mmCIF file of C-alpha atoms in Angstrom:
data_model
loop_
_atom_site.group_PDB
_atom_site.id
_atom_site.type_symbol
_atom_site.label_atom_id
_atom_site.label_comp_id
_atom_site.label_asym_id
_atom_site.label_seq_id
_atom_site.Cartn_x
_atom_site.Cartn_y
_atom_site.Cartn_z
ATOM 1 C CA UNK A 1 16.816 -8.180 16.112
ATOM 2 C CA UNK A 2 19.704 -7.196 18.081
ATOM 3 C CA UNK A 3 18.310 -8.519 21.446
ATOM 4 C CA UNK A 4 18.116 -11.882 19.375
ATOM 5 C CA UNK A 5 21.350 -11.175 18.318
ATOM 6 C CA UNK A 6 22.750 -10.599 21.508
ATOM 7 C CA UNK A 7 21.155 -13.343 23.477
ATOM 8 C CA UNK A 8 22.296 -15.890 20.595
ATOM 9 C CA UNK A 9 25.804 -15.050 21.333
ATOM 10 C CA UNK A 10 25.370 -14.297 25.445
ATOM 11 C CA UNK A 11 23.409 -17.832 25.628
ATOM 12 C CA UNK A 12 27.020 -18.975 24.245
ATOM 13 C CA UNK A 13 29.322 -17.885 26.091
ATOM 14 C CA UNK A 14 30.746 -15.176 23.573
ATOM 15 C CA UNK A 15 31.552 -12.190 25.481
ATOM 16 C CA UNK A 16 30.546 -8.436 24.153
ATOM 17 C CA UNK A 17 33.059 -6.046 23.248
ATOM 18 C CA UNK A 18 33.562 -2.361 22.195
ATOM 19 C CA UNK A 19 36.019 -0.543 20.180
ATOM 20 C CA UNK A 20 36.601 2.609 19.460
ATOM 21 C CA UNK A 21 35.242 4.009 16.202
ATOM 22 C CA UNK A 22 37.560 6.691 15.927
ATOM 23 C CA UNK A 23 41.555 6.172 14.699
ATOM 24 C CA UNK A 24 44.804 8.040 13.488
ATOM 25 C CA UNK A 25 45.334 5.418 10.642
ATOM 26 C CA UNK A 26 43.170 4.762 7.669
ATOM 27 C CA UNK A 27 42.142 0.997 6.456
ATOM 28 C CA UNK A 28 45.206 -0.788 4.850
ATOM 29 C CA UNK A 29 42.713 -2.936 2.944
ATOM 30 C CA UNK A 30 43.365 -1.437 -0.984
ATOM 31 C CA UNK A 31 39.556 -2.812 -1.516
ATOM 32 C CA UNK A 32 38.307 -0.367 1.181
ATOM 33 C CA UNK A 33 38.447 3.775 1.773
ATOM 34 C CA UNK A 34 38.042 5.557 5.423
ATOM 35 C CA UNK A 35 35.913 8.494 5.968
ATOM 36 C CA UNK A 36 37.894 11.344 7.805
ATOM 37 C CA UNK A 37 37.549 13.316 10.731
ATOM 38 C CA UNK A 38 39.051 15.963 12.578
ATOM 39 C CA UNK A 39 39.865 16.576 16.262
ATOM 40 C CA UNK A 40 42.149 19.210 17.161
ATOM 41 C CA UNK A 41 44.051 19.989 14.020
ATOM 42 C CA UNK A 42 44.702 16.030 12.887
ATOM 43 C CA UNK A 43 43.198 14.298 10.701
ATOM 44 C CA UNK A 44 41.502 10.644 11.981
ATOM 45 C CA UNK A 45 39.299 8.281 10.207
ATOM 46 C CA UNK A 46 36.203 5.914 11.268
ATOM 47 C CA UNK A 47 36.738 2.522 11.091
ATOM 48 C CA UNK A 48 36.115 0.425 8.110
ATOM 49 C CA UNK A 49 35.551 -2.395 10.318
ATOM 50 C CA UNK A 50 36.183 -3.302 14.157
ATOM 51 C CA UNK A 51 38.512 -6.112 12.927
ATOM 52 C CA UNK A 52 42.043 -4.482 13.986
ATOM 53 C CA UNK A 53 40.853 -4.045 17.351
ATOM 54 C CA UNK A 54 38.952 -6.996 17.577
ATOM 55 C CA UNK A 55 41.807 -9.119 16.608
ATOM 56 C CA UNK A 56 44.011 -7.716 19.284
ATOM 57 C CA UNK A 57 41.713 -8.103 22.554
ATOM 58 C CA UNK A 58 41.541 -11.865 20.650
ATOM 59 C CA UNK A 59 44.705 -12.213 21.185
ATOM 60 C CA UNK A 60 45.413 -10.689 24.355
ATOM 61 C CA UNK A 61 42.244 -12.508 26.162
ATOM 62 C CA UNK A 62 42.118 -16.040 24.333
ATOM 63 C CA UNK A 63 38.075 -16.675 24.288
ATOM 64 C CA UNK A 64 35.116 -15.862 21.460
ATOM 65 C CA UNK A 65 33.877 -12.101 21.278
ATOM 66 C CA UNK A 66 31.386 -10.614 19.271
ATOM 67 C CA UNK A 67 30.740 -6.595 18.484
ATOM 68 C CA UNK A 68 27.669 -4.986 16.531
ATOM 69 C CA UNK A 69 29.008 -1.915 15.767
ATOM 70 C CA UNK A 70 28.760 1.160 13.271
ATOM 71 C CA UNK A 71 31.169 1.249 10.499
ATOM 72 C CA UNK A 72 32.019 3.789 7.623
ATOM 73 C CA UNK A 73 33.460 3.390 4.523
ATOM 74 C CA UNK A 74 33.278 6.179 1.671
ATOM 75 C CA UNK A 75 33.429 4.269 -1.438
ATOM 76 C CA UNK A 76 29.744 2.719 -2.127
ATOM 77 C CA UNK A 77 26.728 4.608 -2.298
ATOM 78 C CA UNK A 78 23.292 3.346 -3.714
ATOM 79 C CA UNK A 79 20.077 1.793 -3.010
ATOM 80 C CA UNK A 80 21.551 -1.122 -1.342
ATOM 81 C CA UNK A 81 24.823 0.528 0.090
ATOM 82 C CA UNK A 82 25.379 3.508 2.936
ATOM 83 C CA UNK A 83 28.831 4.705 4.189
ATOM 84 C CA UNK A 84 27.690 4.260 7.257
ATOM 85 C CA UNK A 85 25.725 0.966 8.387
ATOM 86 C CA UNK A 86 25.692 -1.465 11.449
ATOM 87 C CA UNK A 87 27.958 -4.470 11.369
ATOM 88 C CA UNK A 88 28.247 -7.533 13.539
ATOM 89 C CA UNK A 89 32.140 -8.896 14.004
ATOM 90 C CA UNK A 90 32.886 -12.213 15.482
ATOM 91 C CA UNK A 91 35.956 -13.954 16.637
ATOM 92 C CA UNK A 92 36.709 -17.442 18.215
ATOM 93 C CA UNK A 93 39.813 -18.927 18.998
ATOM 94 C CA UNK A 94 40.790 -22.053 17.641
ATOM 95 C CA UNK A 95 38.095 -22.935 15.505
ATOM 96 C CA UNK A 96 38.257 -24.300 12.039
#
């Protein structure tokens, strides 16, 4: 699936990105909690969602990107829900 995935987006000219799962600020969305971490004596959190990061190399490059990534959240839990799971993330400029 994700070499479908990927060739989808490569065969249009969407470029592949990475972010870093790993941040000093928890989600501001009030819908959404962060897992924490550590690393040396501070307290970080996984990312929700690549969206904050995503939307800045958006900005800062002005063409369509994609990311399948991990993401964690630590509110759901059940048969249909992990707090971790894989998540594709898209962005194009200029499109309605």
């Amino acid at each position: 699936m994700l070499k479908n995935i990927r060739a989808f987006f490569d065969g249009k000219g969407v470029l592949e990105v990475e972010t870093p799962l790993l941040s000093r600020f928890a989600t501001t969305d009030p819908h959404l909690e962060s897992l924490q971490s550590r690393f040396r004596e501070r307290t970080c959190y996984l990312n929700t969602s690549p969206e904050y990061a995503m939307k800045r190399l958006l900005a800062g490059s002005k063409r369509a990107i994609y990311q399948i990534c991990k993401a964690f959240r630590d509110d759901e839990l059940g048969v249909t829900h992990n707090p971790e799971f894989t998540m594709l993330e898209w962005y194009q400029p200029d499109y309605d």
